[in-house]
Every structure is written in C-alpha cells, then in structure tokens.
XYZ file of C-alpha atoms in Angstrom:
319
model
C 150.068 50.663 -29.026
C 147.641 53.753 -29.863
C 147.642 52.235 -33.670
C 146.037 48.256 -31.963
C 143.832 50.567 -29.537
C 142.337 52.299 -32.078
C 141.981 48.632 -34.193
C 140.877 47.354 -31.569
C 137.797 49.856 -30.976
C 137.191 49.639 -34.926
C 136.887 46.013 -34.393
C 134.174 46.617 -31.156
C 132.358 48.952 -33.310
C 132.122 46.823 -36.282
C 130.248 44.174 -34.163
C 128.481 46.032 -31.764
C 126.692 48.196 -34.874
C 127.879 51.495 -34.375
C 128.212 53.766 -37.328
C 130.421 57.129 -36.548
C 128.118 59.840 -36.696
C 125.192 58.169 -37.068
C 122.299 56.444 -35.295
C 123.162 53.220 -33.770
C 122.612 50.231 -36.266
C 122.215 46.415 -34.584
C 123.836 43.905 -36.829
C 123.250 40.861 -34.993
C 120.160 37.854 -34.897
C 117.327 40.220 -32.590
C 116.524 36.551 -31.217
C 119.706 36.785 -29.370
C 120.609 38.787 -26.154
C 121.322 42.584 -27.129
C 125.252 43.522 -26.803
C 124.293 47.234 -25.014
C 123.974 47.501 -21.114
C 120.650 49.248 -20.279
C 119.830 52.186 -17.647
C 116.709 53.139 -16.138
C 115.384 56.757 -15.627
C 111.849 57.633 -14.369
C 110.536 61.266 -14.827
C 107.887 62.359 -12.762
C 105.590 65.147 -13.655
C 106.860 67.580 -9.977
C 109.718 66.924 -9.913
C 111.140 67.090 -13.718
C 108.830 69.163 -15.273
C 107.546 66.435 -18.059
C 103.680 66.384 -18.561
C 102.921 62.974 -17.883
C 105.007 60.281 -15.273
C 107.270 58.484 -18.222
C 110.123 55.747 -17.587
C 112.933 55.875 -19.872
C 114.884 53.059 -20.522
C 118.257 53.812 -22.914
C 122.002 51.869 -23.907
C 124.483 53.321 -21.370
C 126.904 52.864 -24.197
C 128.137 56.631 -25.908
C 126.551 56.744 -28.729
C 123.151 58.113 -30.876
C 120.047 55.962 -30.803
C 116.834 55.771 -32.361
C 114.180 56.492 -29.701
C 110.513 54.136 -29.098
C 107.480 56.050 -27.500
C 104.980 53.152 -25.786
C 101.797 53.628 -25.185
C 100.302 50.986 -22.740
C 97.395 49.613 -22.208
C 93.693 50.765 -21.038
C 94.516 54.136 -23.119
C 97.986 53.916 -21.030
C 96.692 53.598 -17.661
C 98.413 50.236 -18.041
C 101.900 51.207 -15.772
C 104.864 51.286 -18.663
C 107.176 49.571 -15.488
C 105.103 46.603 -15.596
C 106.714 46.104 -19.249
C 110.143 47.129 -17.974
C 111.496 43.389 -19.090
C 110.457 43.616 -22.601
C 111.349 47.617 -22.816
C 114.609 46.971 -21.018
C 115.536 44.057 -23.488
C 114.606 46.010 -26.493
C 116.562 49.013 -25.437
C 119.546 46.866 -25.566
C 119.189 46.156 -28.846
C 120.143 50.534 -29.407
C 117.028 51.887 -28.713
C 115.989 54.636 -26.344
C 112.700 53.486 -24.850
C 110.362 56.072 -23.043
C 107.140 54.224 -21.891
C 104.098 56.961 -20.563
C 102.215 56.701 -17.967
C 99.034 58.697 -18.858
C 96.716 57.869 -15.703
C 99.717 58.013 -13.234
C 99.448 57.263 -10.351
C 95.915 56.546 -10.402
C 93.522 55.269 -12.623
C 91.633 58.599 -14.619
C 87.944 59.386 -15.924
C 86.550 60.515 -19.022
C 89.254 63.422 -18.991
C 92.571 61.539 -19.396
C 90.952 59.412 -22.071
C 89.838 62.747 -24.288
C 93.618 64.042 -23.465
C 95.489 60.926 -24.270
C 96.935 61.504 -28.016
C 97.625 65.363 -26.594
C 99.499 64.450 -23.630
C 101.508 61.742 -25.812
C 102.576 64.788 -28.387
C 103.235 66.854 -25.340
C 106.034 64.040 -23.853
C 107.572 64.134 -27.249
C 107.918 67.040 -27.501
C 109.266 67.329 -23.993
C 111.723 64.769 -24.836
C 112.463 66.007 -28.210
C 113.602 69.495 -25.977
C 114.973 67.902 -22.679
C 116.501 64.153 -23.043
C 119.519 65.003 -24.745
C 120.293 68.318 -23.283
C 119.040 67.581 -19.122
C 117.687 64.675 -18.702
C 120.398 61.809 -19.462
C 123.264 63.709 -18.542
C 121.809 64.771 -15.340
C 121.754 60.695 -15.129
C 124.903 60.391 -15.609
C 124.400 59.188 -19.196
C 126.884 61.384 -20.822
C 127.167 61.461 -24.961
C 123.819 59.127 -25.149
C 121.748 60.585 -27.154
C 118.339 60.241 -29.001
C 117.425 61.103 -33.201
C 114.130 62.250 -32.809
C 114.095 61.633 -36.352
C 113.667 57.729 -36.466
C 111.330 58.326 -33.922
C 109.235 55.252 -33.352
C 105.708 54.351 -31.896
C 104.349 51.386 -30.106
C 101.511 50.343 -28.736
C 99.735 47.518 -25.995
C 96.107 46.644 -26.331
C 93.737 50.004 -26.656
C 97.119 51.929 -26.324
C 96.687 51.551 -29.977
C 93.059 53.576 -29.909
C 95.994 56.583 -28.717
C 98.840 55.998 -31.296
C 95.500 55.805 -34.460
C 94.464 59.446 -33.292
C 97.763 60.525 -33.838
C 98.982 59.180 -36.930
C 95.429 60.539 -38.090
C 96.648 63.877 -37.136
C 100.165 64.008 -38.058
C 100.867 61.668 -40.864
C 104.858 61.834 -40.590
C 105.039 61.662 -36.683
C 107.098 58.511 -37.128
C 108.811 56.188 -38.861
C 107.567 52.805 -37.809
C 104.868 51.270 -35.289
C 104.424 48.165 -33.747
C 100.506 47.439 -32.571
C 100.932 45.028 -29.922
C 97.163 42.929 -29.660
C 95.733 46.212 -30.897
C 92.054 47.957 -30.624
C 91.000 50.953 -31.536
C 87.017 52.769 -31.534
C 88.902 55.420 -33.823
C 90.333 53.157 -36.016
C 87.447 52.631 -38.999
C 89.091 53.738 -42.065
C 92.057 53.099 -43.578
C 95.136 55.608 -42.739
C 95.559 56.369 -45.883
C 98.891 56.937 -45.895
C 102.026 54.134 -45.979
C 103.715 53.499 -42.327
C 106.132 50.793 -41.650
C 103.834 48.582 -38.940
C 103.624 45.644 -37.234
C 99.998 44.111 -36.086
C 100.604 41.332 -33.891
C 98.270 39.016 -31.654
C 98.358 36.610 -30.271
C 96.456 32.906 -29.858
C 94.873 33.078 -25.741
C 93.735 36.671 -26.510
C 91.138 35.622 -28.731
C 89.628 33.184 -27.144
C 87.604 33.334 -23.893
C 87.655 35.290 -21.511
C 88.456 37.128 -24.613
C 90.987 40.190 -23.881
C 91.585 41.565 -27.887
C 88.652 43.229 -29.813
C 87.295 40.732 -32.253
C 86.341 43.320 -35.040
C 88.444 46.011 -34.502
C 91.375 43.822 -33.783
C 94.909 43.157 -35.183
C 93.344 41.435 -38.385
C 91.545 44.769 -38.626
C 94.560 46.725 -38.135
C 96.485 45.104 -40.399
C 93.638 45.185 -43.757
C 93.247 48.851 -43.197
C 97.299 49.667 -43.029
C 99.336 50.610 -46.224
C 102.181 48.615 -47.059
C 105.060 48.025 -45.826
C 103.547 46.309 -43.064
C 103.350 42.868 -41.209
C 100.558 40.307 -39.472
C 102.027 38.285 -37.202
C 99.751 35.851 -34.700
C 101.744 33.495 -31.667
C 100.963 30.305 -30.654
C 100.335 29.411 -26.895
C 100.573 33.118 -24.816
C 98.290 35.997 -24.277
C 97.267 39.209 -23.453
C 98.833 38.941 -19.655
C 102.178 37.873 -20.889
C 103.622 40.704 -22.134
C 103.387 42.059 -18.330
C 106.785 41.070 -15.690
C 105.818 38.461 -13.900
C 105.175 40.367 -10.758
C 103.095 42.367 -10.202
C 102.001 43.248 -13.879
C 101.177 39.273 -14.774
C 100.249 37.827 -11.723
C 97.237 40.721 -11.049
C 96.448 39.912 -14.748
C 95.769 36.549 -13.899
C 93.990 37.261 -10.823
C 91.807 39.566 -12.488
C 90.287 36.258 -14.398
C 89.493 39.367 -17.193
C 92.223 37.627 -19.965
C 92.608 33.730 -21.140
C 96.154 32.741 -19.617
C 98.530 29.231 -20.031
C 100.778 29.199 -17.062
C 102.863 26.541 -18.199
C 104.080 28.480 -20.641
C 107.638 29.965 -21.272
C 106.925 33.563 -20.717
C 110.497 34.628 -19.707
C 111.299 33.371 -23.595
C 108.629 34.924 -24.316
C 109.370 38.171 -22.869
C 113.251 38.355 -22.914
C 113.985 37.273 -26.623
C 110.959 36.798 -28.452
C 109.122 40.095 -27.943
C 111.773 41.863 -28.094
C 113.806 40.169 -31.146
C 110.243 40.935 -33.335
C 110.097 44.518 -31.936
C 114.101 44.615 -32.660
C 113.295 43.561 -36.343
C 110.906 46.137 -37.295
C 112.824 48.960 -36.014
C 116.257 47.841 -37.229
C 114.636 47.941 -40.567
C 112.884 50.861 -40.285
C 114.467 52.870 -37.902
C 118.095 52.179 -37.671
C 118.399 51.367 -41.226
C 119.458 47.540 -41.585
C 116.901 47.073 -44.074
C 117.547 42.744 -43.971
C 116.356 42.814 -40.141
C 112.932 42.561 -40.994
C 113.369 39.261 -43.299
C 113.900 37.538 -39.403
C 110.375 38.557 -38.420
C 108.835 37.289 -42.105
C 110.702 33.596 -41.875
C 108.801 31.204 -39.866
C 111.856 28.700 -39.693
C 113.874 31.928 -37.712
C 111.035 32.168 -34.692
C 111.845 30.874 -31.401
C 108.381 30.232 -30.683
C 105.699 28.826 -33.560
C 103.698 31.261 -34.740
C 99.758 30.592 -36.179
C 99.809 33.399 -38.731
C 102.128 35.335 -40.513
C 101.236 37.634 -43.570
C 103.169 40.348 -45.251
C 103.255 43.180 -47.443
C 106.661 44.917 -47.557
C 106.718 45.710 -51.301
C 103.125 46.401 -52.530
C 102.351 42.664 -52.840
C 101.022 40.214 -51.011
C 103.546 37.361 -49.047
C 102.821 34.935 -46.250
C-alpha cells in the first residue's frame, strides 16, 4: 500500500510540474486552466508592517514557487485587486503573485510618483524577509514558499515608467518582465543590458480615445530591449480589459478616457489568454521549461488572433 501511495504521488507530481527541491515547473499548454488552487492574502501597511498596501496571490499547494512583483497602472495607483482575475489565474499556473498598491487608498501627488521605484524595492525586500517566514504561514499557507531568486517583474500601462527606473538601477533585479501596454518618460535609451521581456499591446489602445503612448510605447519598448525578448500586439481588446469586470472595467469604460469593444470576450481574454502569455514567459524564464515560450511565438497556438508578433530569443531576428 505505502509502495502505490508513494507511486501514486510520483505520478501527481510528474503532471502537476513539481520538481523535489526545486522551484515549481508548469508542464502543461498555459492556454489551459492552471492545475494549482489559488489563495488570497492582502497586507496592509498598519497592520503588517509592509511599506506599501500589497495583495498577494500564491498556489495553496506545498511546494516552492517563483514569485511576480506587478506594478499597476497610473505609476500603481491603478488598485492591483482590480487585476485579481488575471493575477489569480496566473498564480495557478505556480507563481506567487504580489501586486502593490503604491497610492493606497487614495490617489497621491507629486510625492508617491518621485517614491515609486523606492517603495517597489522596499516591498521586495519586505517580502524577500517576511513571506516565507510570517506572512503565509500566519495564513495558514504552510510549506509554500517563494525563490526570490527567479524573481519576476511586471508591469500595466505607466507601471512600466516604475519597473524602467529600476532595472536602470539594478541591472540583475530580475529574471524576466512582462510590459503590459507599456509607457515610460524614463525610458529613452536602450537598457543596455539583456532581460528576458515581453512588450505587449494591444489593437483599441492605440486608437482613439487613445490610452497607450504612441512614441514611447510597446513598439518603443521593444526596439530599445536586448534580446531575448518578444513583441506581441492583440486583435479586438484594450487598455480597460485587463481590469475584472466590476468595478475595475466598468469605471474604465465610464471614464470614456480608453477605446473599448464590449462585445468582446474579455473573460477569454482575461482567464486564459492573459494569463497563458504571462505563463509562457515566466515558465521559460523563471521556472525553467525553456519550450514554454515557443507557445507565445506560434501564431497557430493563440486563442485569440493576434496583429503583430516579432521575436528575438537568440540574437536574431523572427516573426
């Protein structure tokens, strides 16, 4: 009996990706459902001693994951709960997700701008020291852990202008980013340096009401990054629909501020899509299953059509 239990969890193991003393590795298609139950823990500033309000979303499964620090948008004043669909979907995939609020719980001035990329090292660091050790088992999340080093970054909008600042000031802070509809005012030389990344946009966003910087946008992003990285442009959604549908989306749309379809399928959109490309840059790049990324290079293996889609993963140009 102990001889098929132990087969038996071999056999779960095998397909769910784990690797014995080692970070988490998906082995599945990202454009289907993650296998990993997902928990949700909010630290405030008062009460848990973090710098900035952050929501954590992480696999209740034991086991050690590779952790993703977003930045949303308006310089993060952009509430990271208002994303909790795509953040909870890509955490099932094995990935701790810790999305910062920087202007909680109100919008901020001049002064939360200038302190943005200081208060993001600061939460990293906090995490780096607390999340294992306090935070998740004080949630009841006993042996989950984060590897602080596959840390990776991501970004929404002029979250981006945030993440730029820095990678300009720490050049091995991570080990992938994803620019989500990027812009950046900081961002007007080239890095310099090589960082796995992912520019995406997408089609409504650039066209009016325009919500995506038309010169320092994605396409800018993605000429001035180093190889290995990816462009990737979707058809038929926008800047809104990364957002839940309520409230994040629906005060997008009444805003008038951001081009939106509403026939669209934004729960494809933001439950497998999203997600799946997010899942196949950082299952490269982070969790080590280097063939992920070919599902986010192969037009035939989107579930939505894409209008561009350019890469450089080896030094040379592919589309």
């Amino acid at each position: 009996m102990k001889i098929v239990a132990v087969a038996l969890f071999t056999l779960s193991a095998l397909l769910l990706g784990i690797r014995a003393g080692d970070v988490y590795t998906y082995q599945g298609n990202p454009f289907q459902p993650g296998p990993l139950s997902v928990g949700t823990l909010i630290l405030d500033k008062k009460a848990d001693g973090i710098p900035v309000h952050t929501a954590v979303y992480y696999p209740t499964n034991p086991g050690t994951y590779a952790p993703v620090v977003f930045v949303p948008g308006i310089y993060g004043a952009i509430i990271a709960e208002w994303h909790s669909v795509v953040l909870t979907h890509l955490a099932s995939y094995g990935y701790i997700v810790a999305g910062v609020d920087l202007w909680w719980p109100v919008l901020g001035g001049a002064e939360s701008l200038l302190l943005g990329p200081k208060s993001v090292f600061e939460v990293i660091q906090w995490l780096t020291d607390n999340l294992n050790q306090h935070a998740l088992p004080g949630q009841g999340a006993v042996n989950v852990s984060a590897d602080w080093k596959d840390l990776g970054l991501m970004s929404h909008s002029l979250g981006a202008d945030i993440l730029i600042q820095m990678l300009q000031q720490n050049n091995s802070l991570a080990r992938a980013v994803a620019f989500l509809e990027p812009g950046s005012l900081h961002y007007t030389k080239p890095l310099g340096f090589s960082i796995p990344a992912l520019s995406y946009g997408t089609q409504l966003c650039m066209e009016k009401p325009r919500c995506c910087n038309m010169k320092y946008g994605y396409f800018h992003f993605y000429d001035e990054l180093v190889c290995p990285k990816i462009l990737m442009n979707v058809t038929g959604y926008g800047h809104c629909d990364i957002l839940n549908e309520t409230p994040g989306w629906k005060t997008c749309r009444l805003s008038h501020m951001c081009k939106i379809d509403e026939s669209n399928n934004r729960d494809l959109y933001r439950e497998v899509f999203l997600p799946g490309v997010l899942s196949g840059l950082f299952g490269s790049y982070l969790q080590g299953n280097g063939p992920m990324v070919d599902y986010i290079t192969t037009r035939d293996k989107m579930p939505v059509p894409l209008g561009q889609l350019e890469f450089d993963l080896q030094c040379t140009r592919g589309s």
